CSV table of C-alpha atoms in Angstrom, one decimal:
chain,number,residue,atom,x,y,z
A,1,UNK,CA,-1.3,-57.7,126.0
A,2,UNK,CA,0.6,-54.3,124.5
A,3,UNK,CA,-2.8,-52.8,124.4
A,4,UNK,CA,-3.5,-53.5,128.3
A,5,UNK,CA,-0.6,-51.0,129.1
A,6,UNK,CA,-1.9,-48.0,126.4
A,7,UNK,CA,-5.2,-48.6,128.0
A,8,UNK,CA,-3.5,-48.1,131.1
A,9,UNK,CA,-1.4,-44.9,130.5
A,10,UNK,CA,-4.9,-43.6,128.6
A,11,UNK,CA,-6.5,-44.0,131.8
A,12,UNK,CA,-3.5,-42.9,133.8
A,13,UNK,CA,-3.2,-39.7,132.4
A,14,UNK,CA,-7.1,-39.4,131.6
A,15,UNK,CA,-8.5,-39.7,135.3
A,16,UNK,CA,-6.1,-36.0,135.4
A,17,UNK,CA,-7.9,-34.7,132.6
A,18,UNK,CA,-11.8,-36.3,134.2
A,19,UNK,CA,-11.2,-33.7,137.5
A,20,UNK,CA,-10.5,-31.0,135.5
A,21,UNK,CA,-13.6,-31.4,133.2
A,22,UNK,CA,-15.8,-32.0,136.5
A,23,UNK,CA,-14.2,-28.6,137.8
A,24,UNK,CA,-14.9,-26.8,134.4
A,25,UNK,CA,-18.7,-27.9,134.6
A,26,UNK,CA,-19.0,-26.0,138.2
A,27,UNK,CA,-16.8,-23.0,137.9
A,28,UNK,CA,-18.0,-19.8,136.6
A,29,UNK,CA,-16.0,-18.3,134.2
A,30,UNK,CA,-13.0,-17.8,133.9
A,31,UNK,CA,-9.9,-17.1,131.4
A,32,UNK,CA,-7.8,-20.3,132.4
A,33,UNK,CA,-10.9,-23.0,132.1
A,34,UNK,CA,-12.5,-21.3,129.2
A,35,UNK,CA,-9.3,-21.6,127.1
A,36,UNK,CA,-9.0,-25.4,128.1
A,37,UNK,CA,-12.8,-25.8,127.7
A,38,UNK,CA,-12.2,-26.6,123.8
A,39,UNK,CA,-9.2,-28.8,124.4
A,40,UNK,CA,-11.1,-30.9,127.3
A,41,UNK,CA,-14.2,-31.6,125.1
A,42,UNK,CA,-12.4,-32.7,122.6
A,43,UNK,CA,-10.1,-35.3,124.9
A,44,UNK,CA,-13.4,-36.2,126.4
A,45,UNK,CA,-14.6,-37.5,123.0
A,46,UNK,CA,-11.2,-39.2,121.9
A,47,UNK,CA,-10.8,-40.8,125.0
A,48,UNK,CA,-14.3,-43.1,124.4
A,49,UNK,CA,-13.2,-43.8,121.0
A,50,UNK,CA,-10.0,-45.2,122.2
A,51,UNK,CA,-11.4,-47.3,124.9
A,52,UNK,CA,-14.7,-48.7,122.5
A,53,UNK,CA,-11.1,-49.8,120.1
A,54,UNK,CA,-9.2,-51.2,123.0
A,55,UNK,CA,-12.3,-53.1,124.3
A,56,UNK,CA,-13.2,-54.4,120.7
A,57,UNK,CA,-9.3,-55.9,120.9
A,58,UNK,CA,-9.7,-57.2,124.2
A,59,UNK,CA,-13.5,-59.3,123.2
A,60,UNK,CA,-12.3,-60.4,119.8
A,61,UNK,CA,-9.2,-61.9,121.9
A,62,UNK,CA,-10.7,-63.4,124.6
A,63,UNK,CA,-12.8,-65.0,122.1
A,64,UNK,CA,-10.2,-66.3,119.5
A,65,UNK,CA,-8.1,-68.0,122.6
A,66,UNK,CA,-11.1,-69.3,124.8
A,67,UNK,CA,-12.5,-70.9,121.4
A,68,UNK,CA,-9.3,-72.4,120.6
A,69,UNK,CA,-9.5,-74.0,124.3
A,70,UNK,CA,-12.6,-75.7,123.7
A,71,UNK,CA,-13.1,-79.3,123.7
A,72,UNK,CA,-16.2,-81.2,123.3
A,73,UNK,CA,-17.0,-85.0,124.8
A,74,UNK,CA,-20.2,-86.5,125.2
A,75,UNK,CA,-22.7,-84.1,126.8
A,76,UNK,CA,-19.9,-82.2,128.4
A,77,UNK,CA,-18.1,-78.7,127.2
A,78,UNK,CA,-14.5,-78.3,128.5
A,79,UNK,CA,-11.8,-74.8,128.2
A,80,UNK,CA,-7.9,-76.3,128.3
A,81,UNK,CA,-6.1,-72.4,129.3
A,82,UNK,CA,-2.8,-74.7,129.6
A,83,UNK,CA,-2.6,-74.6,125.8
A,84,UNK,CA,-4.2,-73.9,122.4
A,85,UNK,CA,-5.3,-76.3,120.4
A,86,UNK,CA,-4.1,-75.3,117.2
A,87,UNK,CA,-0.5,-75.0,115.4
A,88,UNK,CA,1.6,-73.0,115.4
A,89,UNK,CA,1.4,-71.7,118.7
A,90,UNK,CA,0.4,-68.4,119.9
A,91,UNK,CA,3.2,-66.0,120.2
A,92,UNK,CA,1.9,-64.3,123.5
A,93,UNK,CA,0.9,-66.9,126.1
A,94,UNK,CA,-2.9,-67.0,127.3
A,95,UNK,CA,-3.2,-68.4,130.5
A,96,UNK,CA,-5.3,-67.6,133.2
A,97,UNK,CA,-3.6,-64.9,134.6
A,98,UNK,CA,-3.6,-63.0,130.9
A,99,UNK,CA,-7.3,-63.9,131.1
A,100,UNK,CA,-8.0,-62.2,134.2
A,101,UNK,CA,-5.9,-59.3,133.3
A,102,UNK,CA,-7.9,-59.0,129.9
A,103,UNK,CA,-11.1,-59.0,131.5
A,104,UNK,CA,-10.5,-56.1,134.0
A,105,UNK,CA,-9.0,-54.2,131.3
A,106,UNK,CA,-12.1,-54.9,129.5
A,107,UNK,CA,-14.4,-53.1,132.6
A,108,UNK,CA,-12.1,-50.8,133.0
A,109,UNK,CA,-12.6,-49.5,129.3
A,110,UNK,CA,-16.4,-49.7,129.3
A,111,UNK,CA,-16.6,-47.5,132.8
A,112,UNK,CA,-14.4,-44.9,131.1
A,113,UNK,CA,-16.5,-44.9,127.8
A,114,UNK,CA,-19.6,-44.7,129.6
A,115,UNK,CA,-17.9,-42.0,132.5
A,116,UNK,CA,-16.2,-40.0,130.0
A,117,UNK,CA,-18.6,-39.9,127.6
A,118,UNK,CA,-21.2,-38.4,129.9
A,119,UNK,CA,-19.0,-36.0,130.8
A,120,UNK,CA,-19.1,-34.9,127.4
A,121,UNK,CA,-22.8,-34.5,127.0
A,122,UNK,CA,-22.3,-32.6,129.3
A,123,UNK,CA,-19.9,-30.1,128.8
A,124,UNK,CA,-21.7,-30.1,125.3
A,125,UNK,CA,-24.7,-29.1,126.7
A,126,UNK,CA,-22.9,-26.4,128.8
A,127,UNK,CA,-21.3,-25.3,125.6
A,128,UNK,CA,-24.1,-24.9,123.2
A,129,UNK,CA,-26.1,-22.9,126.4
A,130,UNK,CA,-22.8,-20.5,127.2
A,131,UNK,CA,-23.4,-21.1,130.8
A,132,UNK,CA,-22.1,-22.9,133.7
A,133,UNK,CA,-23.9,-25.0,136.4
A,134,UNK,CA,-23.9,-22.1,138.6
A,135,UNK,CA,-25.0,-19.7,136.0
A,136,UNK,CA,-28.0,-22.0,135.4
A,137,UNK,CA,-28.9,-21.9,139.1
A,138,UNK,CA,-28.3,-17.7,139.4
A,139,UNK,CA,-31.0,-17.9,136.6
A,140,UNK,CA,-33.1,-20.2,137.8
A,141,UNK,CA,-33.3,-18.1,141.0
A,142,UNK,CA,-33.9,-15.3,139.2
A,143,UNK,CA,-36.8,-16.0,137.3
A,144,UNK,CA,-37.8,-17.5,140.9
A,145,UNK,CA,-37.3,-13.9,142.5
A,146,UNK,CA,-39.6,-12.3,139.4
A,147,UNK,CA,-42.8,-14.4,139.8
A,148,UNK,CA,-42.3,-14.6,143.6
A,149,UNK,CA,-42.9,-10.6,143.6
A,150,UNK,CA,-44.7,-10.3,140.0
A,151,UNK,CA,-41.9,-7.9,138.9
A,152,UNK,CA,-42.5,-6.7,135.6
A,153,UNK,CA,-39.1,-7.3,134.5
A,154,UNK,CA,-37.7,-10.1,132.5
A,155,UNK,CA,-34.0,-11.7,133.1
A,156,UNK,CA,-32.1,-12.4,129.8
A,157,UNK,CA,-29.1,-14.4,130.4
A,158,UNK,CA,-26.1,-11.6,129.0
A,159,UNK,CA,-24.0,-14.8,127.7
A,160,UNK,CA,-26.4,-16.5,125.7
A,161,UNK,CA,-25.8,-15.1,122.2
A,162,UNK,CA,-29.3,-16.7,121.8
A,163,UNK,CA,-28.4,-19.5,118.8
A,164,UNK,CA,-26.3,-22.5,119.8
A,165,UNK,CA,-24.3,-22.2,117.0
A,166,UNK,CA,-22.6,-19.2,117.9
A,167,UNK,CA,-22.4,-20.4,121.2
A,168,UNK,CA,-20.5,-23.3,119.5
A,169,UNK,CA,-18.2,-20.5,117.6
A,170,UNK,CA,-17.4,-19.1,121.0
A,171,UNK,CA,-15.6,-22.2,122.2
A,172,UNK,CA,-14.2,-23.9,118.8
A,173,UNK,CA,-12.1,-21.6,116.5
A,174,UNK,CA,-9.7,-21.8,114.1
A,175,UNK,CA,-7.0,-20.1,116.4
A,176,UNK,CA,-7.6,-22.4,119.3
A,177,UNK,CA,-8.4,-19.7,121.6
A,178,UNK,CA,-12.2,-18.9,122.6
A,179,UNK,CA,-13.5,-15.6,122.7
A,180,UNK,CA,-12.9,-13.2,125.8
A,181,UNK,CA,-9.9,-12.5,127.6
A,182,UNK,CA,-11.5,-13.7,130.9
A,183,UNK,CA,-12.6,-9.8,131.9
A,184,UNK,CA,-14.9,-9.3,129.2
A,185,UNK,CA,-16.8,-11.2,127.4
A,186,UNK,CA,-18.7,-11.3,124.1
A,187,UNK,CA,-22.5,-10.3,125.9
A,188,UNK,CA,-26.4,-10.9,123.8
A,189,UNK,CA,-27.3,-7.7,122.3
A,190,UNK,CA,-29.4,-5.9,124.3
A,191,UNK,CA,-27.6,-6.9,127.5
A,192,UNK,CA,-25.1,-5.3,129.6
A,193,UNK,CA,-21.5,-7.0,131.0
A,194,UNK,CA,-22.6,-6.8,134.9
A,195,UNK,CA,-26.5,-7.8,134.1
A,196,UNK,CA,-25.4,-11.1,136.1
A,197,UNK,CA,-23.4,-9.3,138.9
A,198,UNK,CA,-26.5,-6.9,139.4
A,199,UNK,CA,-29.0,-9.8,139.6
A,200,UNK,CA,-26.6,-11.4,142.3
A,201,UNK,CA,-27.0,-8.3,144.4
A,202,UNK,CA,-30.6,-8.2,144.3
A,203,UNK,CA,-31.0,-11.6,144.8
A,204,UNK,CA,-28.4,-10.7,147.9
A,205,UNK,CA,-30.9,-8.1,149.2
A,206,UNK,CA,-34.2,-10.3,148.2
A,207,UNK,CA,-32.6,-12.9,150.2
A,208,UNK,CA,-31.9,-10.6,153.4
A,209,UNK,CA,-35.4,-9.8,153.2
A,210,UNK,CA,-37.6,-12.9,153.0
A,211,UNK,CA,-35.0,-14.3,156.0
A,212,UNK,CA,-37.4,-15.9,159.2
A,213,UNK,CA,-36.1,-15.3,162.7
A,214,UNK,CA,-35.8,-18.4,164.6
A,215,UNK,CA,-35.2,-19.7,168.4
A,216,UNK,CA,-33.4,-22.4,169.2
A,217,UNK,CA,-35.4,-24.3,171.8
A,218,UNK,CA,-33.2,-27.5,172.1
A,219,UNK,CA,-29.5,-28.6,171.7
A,220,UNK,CA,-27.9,-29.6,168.3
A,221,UNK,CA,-24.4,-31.4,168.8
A,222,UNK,CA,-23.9,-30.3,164.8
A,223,UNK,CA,-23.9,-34.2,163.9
A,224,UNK,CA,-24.6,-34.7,160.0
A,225,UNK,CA,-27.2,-37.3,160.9
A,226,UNK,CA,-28.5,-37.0,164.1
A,227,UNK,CA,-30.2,-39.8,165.9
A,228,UNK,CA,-31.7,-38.1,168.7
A,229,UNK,CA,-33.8,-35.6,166.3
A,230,UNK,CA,-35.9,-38.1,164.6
A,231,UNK,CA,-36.1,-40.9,162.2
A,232,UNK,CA,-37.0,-38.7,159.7
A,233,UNK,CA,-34.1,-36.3,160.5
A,234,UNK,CA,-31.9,-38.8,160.1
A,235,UNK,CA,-32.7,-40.0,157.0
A,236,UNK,CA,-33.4,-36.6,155.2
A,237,UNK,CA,-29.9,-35.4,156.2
A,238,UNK,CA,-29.4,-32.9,153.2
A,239,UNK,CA,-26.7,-34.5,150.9
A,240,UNK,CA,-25.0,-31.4,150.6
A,241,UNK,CA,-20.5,-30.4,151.8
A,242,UNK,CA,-22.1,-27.5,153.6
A,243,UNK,CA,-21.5,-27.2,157.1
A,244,UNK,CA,-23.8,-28.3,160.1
A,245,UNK,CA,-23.4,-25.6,163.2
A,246,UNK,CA,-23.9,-26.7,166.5
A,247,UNK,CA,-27.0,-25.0,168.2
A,248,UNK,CA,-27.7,-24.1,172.2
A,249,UNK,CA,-31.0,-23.2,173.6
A,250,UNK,CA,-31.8,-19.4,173.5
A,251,UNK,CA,-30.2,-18.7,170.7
A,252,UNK,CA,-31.1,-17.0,167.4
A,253,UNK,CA,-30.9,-18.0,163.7
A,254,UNK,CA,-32.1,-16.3,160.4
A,255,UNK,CA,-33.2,-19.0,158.0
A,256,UNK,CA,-33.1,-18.0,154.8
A,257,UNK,CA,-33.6,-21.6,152.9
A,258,UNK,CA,-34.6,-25.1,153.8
A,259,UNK,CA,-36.2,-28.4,153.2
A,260,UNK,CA,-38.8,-30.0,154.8
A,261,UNK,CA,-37.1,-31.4,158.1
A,262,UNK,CA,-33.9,-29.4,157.9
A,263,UNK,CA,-33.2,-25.4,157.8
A,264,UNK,CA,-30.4,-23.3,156.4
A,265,UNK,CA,-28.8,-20.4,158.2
A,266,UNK,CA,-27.1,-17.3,159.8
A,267,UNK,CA,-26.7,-17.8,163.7
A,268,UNK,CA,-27.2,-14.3,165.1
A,269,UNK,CA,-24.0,-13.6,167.3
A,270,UNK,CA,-24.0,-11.0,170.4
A,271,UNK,CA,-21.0,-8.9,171.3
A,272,UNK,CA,-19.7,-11.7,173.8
A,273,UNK,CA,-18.6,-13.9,171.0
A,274,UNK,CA,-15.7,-14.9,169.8
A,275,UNK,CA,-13.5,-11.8,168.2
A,276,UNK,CA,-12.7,-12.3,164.7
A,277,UNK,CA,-15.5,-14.6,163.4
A,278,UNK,CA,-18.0,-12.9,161.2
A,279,UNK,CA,-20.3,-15.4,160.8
A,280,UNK,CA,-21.9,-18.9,161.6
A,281,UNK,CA,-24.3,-20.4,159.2
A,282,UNK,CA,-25.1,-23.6,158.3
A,283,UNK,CA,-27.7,-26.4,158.2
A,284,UNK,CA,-29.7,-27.6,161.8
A,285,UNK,CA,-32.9,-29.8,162.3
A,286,UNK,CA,-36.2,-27.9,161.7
A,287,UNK,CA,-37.2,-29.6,165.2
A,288,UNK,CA,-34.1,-27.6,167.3
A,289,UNK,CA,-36.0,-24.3,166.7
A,290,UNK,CA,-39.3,-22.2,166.7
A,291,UNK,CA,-40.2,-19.5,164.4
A,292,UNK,CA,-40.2,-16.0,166.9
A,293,UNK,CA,-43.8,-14.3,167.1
A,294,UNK,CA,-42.4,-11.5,165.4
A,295,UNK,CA,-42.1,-13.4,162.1
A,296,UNK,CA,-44.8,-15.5,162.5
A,297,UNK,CA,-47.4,-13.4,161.9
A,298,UNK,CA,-46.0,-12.9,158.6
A,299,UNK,CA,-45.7,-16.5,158.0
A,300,UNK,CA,-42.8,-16.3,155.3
A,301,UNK,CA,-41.7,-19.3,154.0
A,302,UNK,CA,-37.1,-19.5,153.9
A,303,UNK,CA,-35.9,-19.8,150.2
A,304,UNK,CA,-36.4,-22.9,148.9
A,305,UNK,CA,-38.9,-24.1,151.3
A,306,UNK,CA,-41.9,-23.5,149.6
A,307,UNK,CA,-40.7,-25.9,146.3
A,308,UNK,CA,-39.5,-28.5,148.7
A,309,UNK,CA,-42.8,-29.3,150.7
């Protein structure tokens, strides 16, 4: 029983710590999560370990007591939870109510080992590559925007000190305190500090440029699954937080990414629109619109489409 409330104060104070290592695994860097990147890896692995010893304590004794419970007849198996058939008695009652108690502290242990100890694969594997879930998708895109255009260039990642082991040494030193002050940071030779800002701009520009003009040629309410658009519409609904905007016939959208039912983009606003909004953009049913004739004889494909199809 003691060990059901450490296992709930670990978990209390652990579910804290789980938000903060999901927000480390998606933020680019930064001087405040990098310095607790160390410190969360290494709760994420002592926070397992504690809950494989707690669960170990809670299967050895709902063993020992249900055992003890056990009484055998002819062709029948029964458990007595009123009391323990042995002497002396056990100092902590186990009745049913400890039972039940034990065995949700049991599945609560086991979710947290297996939850918290992919979380550290994780944030191991974002470690020993020096780059973030969003840096892996600005590189990704990159190498993307190279063979799209059979640029004669080649994107090296600035971060990557190109041996996990010095990635490691980045993270885990004797001070406590990674490398960088958050400004600058400790860059491949070769590379230069704003390589990554640079290839954000062009992919920016690259992005403004392989846009596809569209008009709206029906209504969209902005619903997230619409059930006027189509079955499959509605059940490709991108699983995304990004916004849905509500289109009107005769207006104008520049898609710059989309899926196979479903488009991404800017709304193209006139001078009669509201005063202080710079821009709409957002995700509306392929169906709503029609590529203009301008852009259809180029026939570009939006960002993205051509990989989903």
């Amino acid at each position: 029983m003691p060990c059901l409330l450490v296992l709930a104060l670990s978990l209390w104070g652990g579910n804290r710590k789980i938000l903060r290592i999901a927000c480390t695994s998606s933020i680019v860097k930064s001087a405040k999560h990098t310095r607790l990147h160390g410190h969360i890896t290494a709760e994420s692995v002592t926070a397992p370990l504690g809950c494989i010893h707690a669960a170990f304590i809670f299967v050895m004794t709902m063993y020992t007591q249900l055992y003890n419970r056990l009484s055998f007849g002819w062709n029948t198996v029964k458990i007595d939870m009123s009391a323990a058939r042995r002497d002396p008695l056990p100092l902590i009652p186990f009745g049913l109510a400890a039972f039940a108690a034990t065995l949700f502290a049991l599945g609560l242990a086991l979710g947290t080992t297996i939850a918290v100890g992919m979380l550290f694969f994780i944030q191991m594997k974002i470690i020993l590559r020096n780059k973030t879930s969003i840096e892996s998708w600005i590189e990704e895109k990159a190498k993307d925007r190279i063979q799209y255009y059979q640029l004669d260039e080649v994107f090296v990642f600035p971060y990557d000190m190109g041996s996990r082991w010095k990635n490691f040494k980045q993270v885990f030193t004797w001070s406590g305190v990674p490398e960088g002050d958050g400004l600058a940071w400790p860059i491949r030779e070769g590379c230069h500090q704003y390589d990554l800002t640079i290839e954000q701009l062009k992919q920016k520009a690259d992005k403004r440029v392989r846009s596809v003009r569209y008009r709206v040629i029906e209504d969209y309410s902005g619903a997230c699954c619409p059930l006027n658009k189509g079955i499959k519409t509605f059940f490709t609904s991108p699983c995304t937080e990004e916004p849905r905007i509500r289109l009107q016939r005769g207006e104008f959208i520049l898609a710059t990414r989309g899926l196979r039912y479903w488009l991404y983009g800017d709304k193209i606003l006139d001078d009669s629109f509201v005063e202080g909004v710079s821009r709409i953009r957002g995700w509306f049913p392929r169906n709503c619109v029609e590529k203009c004739p301008c852009d259809a004889e180029t026939d570009q494909a939006p960002e993205g489409e051509k990989k989903n199809r």
